[in-house]
mmCIF file of C-alpha atoms in Angstrom:
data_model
loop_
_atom_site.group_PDB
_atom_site.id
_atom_site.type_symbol
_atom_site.label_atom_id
_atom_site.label_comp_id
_atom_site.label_asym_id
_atom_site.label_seq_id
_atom_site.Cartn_x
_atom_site.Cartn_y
_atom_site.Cartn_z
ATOM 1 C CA UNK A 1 2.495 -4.629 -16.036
ATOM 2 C CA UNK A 2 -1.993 -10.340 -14.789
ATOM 3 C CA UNK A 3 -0.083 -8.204 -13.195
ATOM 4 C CA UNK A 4 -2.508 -12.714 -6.350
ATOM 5 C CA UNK A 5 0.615 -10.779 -4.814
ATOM 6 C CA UNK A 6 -0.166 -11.249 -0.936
ATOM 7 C CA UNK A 7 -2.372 -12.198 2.638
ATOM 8 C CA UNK A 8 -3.050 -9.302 5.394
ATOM 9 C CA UNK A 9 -0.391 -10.103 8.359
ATOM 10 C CA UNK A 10 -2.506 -10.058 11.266
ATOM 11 C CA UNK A 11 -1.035 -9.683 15.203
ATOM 12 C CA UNK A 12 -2.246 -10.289 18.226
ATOM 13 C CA UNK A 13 -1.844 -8.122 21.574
ATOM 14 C CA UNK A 14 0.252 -10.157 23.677
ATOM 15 C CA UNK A 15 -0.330 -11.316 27.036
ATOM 16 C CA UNK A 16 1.000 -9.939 30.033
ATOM 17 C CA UNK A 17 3.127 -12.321 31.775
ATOM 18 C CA UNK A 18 5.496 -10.255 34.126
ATOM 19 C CA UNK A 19 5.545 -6.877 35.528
ATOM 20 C CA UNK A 20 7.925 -5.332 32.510
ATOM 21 C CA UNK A 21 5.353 -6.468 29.845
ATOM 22 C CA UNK A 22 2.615 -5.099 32.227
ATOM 23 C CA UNK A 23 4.878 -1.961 32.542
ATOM 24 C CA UNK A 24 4.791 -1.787 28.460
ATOM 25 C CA UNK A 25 0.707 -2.220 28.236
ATOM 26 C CA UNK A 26 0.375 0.626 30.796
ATOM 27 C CA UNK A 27 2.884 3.159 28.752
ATOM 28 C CA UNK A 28 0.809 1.791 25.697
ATOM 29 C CA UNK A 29 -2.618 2.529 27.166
ATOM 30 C CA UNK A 30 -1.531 6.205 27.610
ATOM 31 C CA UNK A 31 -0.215 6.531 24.402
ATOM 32 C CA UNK A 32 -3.553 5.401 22.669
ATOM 33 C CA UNK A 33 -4.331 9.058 21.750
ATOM 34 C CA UNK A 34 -3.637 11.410 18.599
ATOM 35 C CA UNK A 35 -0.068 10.576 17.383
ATOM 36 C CA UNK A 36 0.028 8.042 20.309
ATOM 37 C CA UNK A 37 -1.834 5.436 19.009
ATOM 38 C CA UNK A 38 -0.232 5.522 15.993
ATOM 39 C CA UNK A 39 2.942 5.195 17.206
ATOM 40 C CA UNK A 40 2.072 2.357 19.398
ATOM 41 C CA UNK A 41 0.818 0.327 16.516
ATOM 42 C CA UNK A 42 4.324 1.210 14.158
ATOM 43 C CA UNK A 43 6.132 -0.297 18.152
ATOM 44 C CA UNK A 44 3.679 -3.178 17.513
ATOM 45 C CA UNK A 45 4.038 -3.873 13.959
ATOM 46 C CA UNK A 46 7.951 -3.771 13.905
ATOM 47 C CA UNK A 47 8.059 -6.067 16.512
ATOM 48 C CA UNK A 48 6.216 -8.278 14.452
ATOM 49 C CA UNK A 49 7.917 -7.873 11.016
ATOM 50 C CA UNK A 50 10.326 -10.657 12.268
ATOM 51 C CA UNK A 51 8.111 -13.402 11.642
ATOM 52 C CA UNK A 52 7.045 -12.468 8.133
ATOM 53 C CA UNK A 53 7.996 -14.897 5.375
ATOM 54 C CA UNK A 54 9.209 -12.393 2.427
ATOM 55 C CA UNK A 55 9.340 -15.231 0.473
ATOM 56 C CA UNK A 56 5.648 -16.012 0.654
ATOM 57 C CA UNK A 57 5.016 -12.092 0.327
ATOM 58 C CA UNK A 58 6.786 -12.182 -3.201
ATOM 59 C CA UNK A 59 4.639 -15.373 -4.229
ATOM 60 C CA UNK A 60 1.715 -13.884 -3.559
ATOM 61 C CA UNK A 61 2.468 -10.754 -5.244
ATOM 62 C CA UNK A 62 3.353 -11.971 -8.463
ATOM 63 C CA UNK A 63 0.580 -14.394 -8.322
ATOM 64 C CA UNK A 64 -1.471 -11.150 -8.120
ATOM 65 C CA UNK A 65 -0.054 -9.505 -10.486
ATOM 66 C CA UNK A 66 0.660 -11.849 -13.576
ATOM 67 C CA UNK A 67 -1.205 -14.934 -12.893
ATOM 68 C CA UNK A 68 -5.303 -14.125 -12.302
ATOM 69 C CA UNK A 69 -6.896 -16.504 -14.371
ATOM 70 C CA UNK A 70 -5.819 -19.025 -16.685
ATOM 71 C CA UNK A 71 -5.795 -16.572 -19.333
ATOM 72 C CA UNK A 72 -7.563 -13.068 -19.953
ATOM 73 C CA UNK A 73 -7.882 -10.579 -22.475
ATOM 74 C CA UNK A 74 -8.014 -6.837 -22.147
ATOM 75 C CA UNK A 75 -7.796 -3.715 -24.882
ATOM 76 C CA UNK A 76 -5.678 -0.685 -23.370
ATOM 77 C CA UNK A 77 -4.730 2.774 -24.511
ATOM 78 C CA UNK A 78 -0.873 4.284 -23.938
ATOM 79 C CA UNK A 79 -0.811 7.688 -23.566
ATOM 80 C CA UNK A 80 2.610 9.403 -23.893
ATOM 81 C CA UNK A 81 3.829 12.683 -22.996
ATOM 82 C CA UNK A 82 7.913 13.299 -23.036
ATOM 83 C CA UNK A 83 9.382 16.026 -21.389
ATOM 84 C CA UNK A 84 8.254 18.901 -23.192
ATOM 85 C CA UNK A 85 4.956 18.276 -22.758
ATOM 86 C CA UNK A 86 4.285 16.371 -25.917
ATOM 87 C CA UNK A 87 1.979 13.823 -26.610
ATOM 88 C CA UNK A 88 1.417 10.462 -28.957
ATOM 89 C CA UNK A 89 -1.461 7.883 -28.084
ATOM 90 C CA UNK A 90 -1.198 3.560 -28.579
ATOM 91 C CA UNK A 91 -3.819 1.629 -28.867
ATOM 92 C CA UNK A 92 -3.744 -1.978 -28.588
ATOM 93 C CA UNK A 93 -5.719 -5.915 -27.202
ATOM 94 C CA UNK A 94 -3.834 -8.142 -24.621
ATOM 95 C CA UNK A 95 -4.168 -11.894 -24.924
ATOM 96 C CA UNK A 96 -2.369 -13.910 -22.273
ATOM 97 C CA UNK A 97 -2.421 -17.484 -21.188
ATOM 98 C CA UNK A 98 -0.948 -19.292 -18.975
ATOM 99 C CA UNK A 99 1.028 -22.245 -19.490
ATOM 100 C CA UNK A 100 -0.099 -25.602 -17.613
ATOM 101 C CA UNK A 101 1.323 -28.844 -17.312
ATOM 102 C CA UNK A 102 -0.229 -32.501 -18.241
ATOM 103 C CA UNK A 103 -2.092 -32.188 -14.726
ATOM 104 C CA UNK A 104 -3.634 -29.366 -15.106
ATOM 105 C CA UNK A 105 -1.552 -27.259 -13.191
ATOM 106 C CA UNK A 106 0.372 -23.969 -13.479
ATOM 107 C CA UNK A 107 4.224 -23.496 -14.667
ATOM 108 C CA UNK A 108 4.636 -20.306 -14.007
ATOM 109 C CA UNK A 109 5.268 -19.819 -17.771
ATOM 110 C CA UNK A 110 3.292 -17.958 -19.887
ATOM 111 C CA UNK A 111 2.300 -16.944 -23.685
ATOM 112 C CA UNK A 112 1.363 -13.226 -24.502
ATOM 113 C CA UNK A 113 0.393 -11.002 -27.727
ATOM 114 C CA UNK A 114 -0.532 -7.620 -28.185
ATOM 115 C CA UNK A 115 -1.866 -6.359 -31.147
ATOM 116 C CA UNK A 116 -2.035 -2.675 -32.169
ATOM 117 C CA UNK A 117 -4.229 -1.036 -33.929
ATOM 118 C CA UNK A 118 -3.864 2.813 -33.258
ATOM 119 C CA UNK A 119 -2.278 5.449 -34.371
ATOM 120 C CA UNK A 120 -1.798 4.318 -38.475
ATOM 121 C CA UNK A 121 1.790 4.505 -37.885
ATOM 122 C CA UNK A 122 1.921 1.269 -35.548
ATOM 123 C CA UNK A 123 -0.979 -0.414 -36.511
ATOM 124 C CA UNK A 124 -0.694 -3.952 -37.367
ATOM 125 C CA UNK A 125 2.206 -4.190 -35.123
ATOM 126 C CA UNK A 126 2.381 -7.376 -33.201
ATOM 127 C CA UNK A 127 4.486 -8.204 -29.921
ATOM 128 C CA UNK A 128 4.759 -11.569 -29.315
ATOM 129 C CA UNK A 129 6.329 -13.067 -26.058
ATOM 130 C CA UNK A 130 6.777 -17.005 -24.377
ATOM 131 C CA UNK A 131 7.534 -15.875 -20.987
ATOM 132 C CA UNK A 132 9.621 -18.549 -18.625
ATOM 133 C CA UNK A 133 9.734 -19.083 -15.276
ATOM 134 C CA UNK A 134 13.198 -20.558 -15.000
ATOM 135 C CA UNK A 135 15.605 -18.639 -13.550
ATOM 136 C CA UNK A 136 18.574 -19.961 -16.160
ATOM 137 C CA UNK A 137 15.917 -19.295 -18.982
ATOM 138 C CA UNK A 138 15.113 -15.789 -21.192
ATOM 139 C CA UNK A 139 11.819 -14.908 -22.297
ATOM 140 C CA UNK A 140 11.289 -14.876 -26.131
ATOM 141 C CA UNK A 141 10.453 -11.984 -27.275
ATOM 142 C CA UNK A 142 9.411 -10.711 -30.345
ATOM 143 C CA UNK A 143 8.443 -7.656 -32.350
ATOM 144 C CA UNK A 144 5.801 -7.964 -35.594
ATOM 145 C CA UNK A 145 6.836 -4.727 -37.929
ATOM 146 C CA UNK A 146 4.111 -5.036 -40.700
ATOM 147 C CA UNK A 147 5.550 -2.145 -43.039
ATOM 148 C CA UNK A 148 8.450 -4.536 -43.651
ATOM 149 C CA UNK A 149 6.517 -7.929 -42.870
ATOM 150 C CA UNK A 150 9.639 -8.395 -40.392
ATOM 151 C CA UNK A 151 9.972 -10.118 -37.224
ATOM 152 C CA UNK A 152 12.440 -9.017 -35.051
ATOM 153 C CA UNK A 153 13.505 -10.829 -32.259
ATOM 154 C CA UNK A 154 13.675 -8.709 -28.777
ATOM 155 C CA UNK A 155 17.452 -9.555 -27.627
ATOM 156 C CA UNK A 156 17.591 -10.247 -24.171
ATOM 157 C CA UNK A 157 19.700 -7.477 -23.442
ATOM 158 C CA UNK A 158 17.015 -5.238 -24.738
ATOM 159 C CA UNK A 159 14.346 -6.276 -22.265
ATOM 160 C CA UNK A 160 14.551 -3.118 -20.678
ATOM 161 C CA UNK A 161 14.449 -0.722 -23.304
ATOM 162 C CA UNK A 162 11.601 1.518 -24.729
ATOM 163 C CA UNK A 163 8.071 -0.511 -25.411
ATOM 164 C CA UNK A 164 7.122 1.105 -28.574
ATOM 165 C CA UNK A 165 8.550 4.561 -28.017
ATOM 166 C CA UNK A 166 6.954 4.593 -24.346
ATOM 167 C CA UNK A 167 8.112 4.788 -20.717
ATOM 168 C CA UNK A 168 7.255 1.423 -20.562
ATOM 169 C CA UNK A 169 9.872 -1.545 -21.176
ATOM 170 C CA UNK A 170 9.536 -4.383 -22.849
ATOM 171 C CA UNK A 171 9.800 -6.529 -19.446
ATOM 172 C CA UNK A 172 7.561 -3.984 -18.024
ATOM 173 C CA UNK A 173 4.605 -5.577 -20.341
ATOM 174 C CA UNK A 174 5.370 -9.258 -20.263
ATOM 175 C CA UNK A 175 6.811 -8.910 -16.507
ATOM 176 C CA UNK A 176 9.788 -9.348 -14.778
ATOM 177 C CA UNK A 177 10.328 -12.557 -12.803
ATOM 178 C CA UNK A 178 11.041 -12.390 -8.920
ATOM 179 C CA UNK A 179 13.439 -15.271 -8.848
ATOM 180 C CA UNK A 180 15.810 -12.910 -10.660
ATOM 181 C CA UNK A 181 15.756 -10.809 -7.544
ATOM 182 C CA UNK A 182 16.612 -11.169 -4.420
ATOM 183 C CA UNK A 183 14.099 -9.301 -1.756
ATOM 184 C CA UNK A 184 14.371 -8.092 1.917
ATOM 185 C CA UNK A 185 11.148 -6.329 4.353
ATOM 186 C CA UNK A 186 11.731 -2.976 4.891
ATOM 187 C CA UNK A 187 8.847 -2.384 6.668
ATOM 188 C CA UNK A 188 5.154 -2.945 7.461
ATOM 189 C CA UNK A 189 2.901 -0.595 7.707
ATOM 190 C CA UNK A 190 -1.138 -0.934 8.444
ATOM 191 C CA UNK A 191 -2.027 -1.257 4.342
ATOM 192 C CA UNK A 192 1.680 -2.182 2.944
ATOM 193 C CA UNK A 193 4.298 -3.878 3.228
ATOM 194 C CA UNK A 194 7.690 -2.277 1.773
ATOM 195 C CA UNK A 195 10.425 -4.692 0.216
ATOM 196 C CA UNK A 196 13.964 -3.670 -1.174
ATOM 197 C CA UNK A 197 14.913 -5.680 -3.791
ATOM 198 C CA UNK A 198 18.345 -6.399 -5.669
ATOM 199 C CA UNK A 199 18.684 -7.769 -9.319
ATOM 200 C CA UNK A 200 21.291 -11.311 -8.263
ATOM 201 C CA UNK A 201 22.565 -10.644 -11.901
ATOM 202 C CA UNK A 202 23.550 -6.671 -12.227
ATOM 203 C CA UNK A 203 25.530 -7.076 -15.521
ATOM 204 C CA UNK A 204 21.387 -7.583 -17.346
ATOM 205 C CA UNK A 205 19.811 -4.357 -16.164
ATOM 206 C CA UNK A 206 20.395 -0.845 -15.054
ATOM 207 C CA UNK A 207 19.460 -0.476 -11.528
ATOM 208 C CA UNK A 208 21.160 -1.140 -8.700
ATOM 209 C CA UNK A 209 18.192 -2.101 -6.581
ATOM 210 C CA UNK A 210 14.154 -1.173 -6.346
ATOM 211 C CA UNK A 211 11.556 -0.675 -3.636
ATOM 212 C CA UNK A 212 8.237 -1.936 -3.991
ATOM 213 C CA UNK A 213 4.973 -1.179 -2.424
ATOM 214 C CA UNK A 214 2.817 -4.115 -1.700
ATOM 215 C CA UNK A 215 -0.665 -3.823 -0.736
ATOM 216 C CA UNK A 216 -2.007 -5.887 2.253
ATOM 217 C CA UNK A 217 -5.326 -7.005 1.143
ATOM 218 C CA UNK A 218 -4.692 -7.310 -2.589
ATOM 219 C CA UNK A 219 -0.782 -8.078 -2.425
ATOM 220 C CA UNK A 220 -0.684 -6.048 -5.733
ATOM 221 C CA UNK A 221 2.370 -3.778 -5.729
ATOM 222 C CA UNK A 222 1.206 -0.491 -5.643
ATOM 223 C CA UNK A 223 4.208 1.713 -6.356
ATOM 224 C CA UNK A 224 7.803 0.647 -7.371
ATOM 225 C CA UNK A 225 10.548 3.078 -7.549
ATOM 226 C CA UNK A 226 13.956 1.934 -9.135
ATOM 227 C CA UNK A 227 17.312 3.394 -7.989
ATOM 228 C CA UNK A 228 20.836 3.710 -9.286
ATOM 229 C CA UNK A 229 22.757 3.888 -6.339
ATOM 230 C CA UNK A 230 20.681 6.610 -4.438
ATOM 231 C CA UNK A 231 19.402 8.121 -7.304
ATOM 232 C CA UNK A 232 15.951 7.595 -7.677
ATOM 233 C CA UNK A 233 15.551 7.855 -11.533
ATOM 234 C CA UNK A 234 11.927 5.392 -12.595
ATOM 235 C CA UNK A 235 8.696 4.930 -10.608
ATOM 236 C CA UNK A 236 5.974 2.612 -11.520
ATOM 237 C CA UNK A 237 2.571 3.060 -9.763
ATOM 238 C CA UNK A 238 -0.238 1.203 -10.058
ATOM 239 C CA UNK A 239 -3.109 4.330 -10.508
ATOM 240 C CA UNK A 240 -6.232 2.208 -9.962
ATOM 241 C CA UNK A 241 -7.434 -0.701 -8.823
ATOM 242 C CA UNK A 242 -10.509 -2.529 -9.633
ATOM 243 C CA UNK A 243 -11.989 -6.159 -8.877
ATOM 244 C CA UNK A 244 -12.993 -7.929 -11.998
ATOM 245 C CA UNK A 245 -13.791 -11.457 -12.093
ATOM 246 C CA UNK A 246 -12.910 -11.779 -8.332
ATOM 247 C CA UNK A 247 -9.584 -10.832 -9.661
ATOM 248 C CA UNK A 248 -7.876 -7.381 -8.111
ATOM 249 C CA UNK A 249 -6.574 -6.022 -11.567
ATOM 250 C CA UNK A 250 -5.059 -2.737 -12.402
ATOM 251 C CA UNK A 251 -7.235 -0.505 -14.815
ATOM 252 C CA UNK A 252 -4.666 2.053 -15.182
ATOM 253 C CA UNK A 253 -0.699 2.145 -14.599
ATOM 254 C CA UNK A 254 1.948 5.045 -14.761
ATOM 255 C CA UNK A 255 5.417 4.847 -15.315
ATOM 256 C CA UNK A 256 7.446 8.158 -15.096
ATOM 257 C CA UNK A 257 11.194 9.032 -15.820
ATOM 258 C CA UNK A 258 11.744 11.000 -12.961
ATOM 259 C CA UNK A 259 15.171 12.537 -14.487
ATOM 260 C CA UNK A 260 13.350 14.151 -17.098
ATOM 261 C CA UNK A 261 9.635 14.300 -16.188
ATOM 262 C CA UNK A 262 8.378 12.491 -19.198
ATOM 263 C CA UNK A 263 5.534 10.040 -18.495
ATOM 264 C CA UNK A 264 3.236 7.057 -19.806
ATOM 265 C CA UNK A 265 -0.168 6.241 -18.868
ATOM 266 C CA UNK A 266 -1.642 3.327 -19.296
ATOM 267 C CA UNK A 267 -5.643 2.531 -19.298
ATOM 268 C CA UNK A 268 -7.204 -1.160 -19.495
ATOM 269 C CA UNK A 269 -10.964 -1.347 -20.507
ATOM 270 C CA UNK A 270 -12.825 -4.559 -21.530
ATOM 271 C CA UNK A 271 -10.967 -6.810 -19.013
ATOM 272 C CA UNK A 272 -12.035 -10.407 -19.231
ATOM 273 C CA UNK A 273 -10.543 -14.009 -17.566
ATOM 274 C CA UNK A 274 -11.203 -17.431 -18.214
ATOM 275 C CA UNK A 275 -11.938 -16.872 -21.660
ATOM 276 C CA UNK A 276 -10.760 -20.319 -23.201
ATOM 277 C CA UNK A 277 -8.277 -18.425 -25.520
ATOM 278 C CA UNK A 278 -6.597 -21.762 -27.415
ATOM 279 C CA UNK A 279 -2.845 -22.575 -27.314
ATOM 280 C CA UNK A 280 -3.453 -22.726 -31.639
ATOM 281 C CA UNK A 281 -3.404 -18.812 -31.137
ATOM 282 C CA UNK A 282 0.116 -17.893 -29.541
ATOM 283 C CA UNK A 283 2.187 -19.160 -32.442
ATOM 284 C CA UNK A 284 4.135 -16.653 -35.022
ATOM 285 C CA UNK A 285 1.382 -17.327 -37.931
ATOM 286 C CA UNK A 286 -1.013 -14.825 -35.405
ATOM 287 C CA UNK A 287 1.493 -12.129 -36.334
ATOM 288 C CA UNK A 288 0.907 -12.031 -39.902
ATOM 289 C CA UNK A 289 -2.779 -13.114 -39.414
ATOM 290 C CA UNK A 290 -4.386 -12.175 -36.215
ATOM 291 C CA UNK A 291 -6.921 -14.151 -34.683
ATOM 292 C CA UNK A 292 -9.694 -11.696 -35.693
ATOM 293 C CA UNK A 293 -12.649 -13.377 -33.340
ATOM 294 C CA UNK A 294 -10.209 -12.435 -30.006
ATOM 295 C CA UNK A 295 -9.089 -8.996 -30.715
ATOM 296 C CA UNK A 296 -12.681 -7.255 -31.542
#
């Protein structure tokens, strides 16, 4: 799921200016005990969560989530296990970079290819995408199937379908892009905050809304749970967390179909940015013939 999402919302204990705020510090000060104290700081916080800018909460997250670096590389193992307990293993490299203009600075679009190499079945397989950051603009996607030395082209309506016969969809790995959604704060806690989120385009995906989890000090969203009406039927959780490079980066994910139990794990190992990967790489001739010196 490159994968900064957010700044820690501080607050400040106001000051007492009349005899109704001093009223409120006194009934505070004898609630700062056991359960008391916590419930003092949820009063505090709420009062607070007017003055949060959502939309600078979103910015950060997907900063922190898709954008560390100017490019990175990273090999990661799928595990698989459907709902009877079965299991099948992918193996794979990540090469990303991002897109900048003739100043040097970023787009917000972004080129991406994933090469597999295990199990014998899938290996040589090659998925290929040129993410965009306009909102009236689809990814490219595309799909390297070496048995048949075919490339198939990932329809846009297909997006969120199966990645390789995982839990995982195919705008799971690439990402999805926040301007397609529209978001509202739920609440704040001490480490989160919690947004709702609704697609501005239903007719291109299958949920009705999603909640996501986004941590305070590394505004990476932690847990994301999609809905169909109430029904609570996807979850995405980010497992663990590491800094790399200065970078907060995920080392392992987990998606789970909560309708019938099945689940993916995913593991990242070798996790390097600011490589200098060059733009000669992300171009279809890579799918045929990888760029050997970047994926070993």
């Amino acid at each position: 799921m490159r994968i900064s999402i957010l700044s820690v919302f501080m607050w400040r204990r106001p000051k007492i200016r009349n005899l109704r705020s001093m009223f409120r510090g006194l009934v505070a000060l004898l609630l700062i005990s056991g359960n008391g104290f916590a419930q003092a700081l949820a009063t505090q916080i709420d009062e607070s969560s007017s003055s949060i800018d959502v939309a600078e909460i979103v910015n950060k997250a997907e900063q922190a989530a898709y954008y560390a670096g100017n490019d990175g590389r990273s090999m990661a193992r799928m595990l698989i296990v459907d709902e009877q307990g079965r299991k099948q293993m992918r193996q794979f490299t990540i090469l990303r970079k991002d897109v900048l203009n003739e100043a040097g600075a970023d787009t917000g679009d972004q080129r991406m290819l994933v090469f597999f190499s295990r199990p014998t079945e899938v290996e040589g397989t090659v998925f290929r995408v040129e993410k965009h950051a306009a909102l009236n603009s689809d990814d490219d996607r595309w799909l390297y199937l070496p048995a048949l030395d075919l490339v198939k082209r990932i329809a846009a309506g297909d997006k969120r379908t199966s990645f390789v016969g995982s839990h995982f969809f195919y705008e799971d790995v690439s990402g999805r892009a926040t301007a397609k959604d529209s978001f509202e704060l739920l609440e704040q806690t001490q480490t989160h905050y919690r947004l709702k989120a609704k697609p501005k385009d239903t007719a291109l995906v299958e949920f009705s809304h999603y909640v996501v989890e986004i941590d305070k000090d590394t505004y990476l969203p932690t847990l994301i749970n999609f809905y169909k009406g109430d029904n609570n039927y996807r979850r995405v959780e980010a497992v663990t967390i590491e800094t790399i490079q200065g970078n907060p980066t995920v080392l392992r994910s987990k998606v789970t179909d909560l309708a019938s139990g099945g689940y993916t794990l995913m593991e990242f190992r070798g996790i390097e940015y600011d490589i200098g990967l060059p733009d000669s790489i992300f171009s279809e001739r890579s799918l045929r013939v990888p760029p050997q010196r970047y994926i070993k």
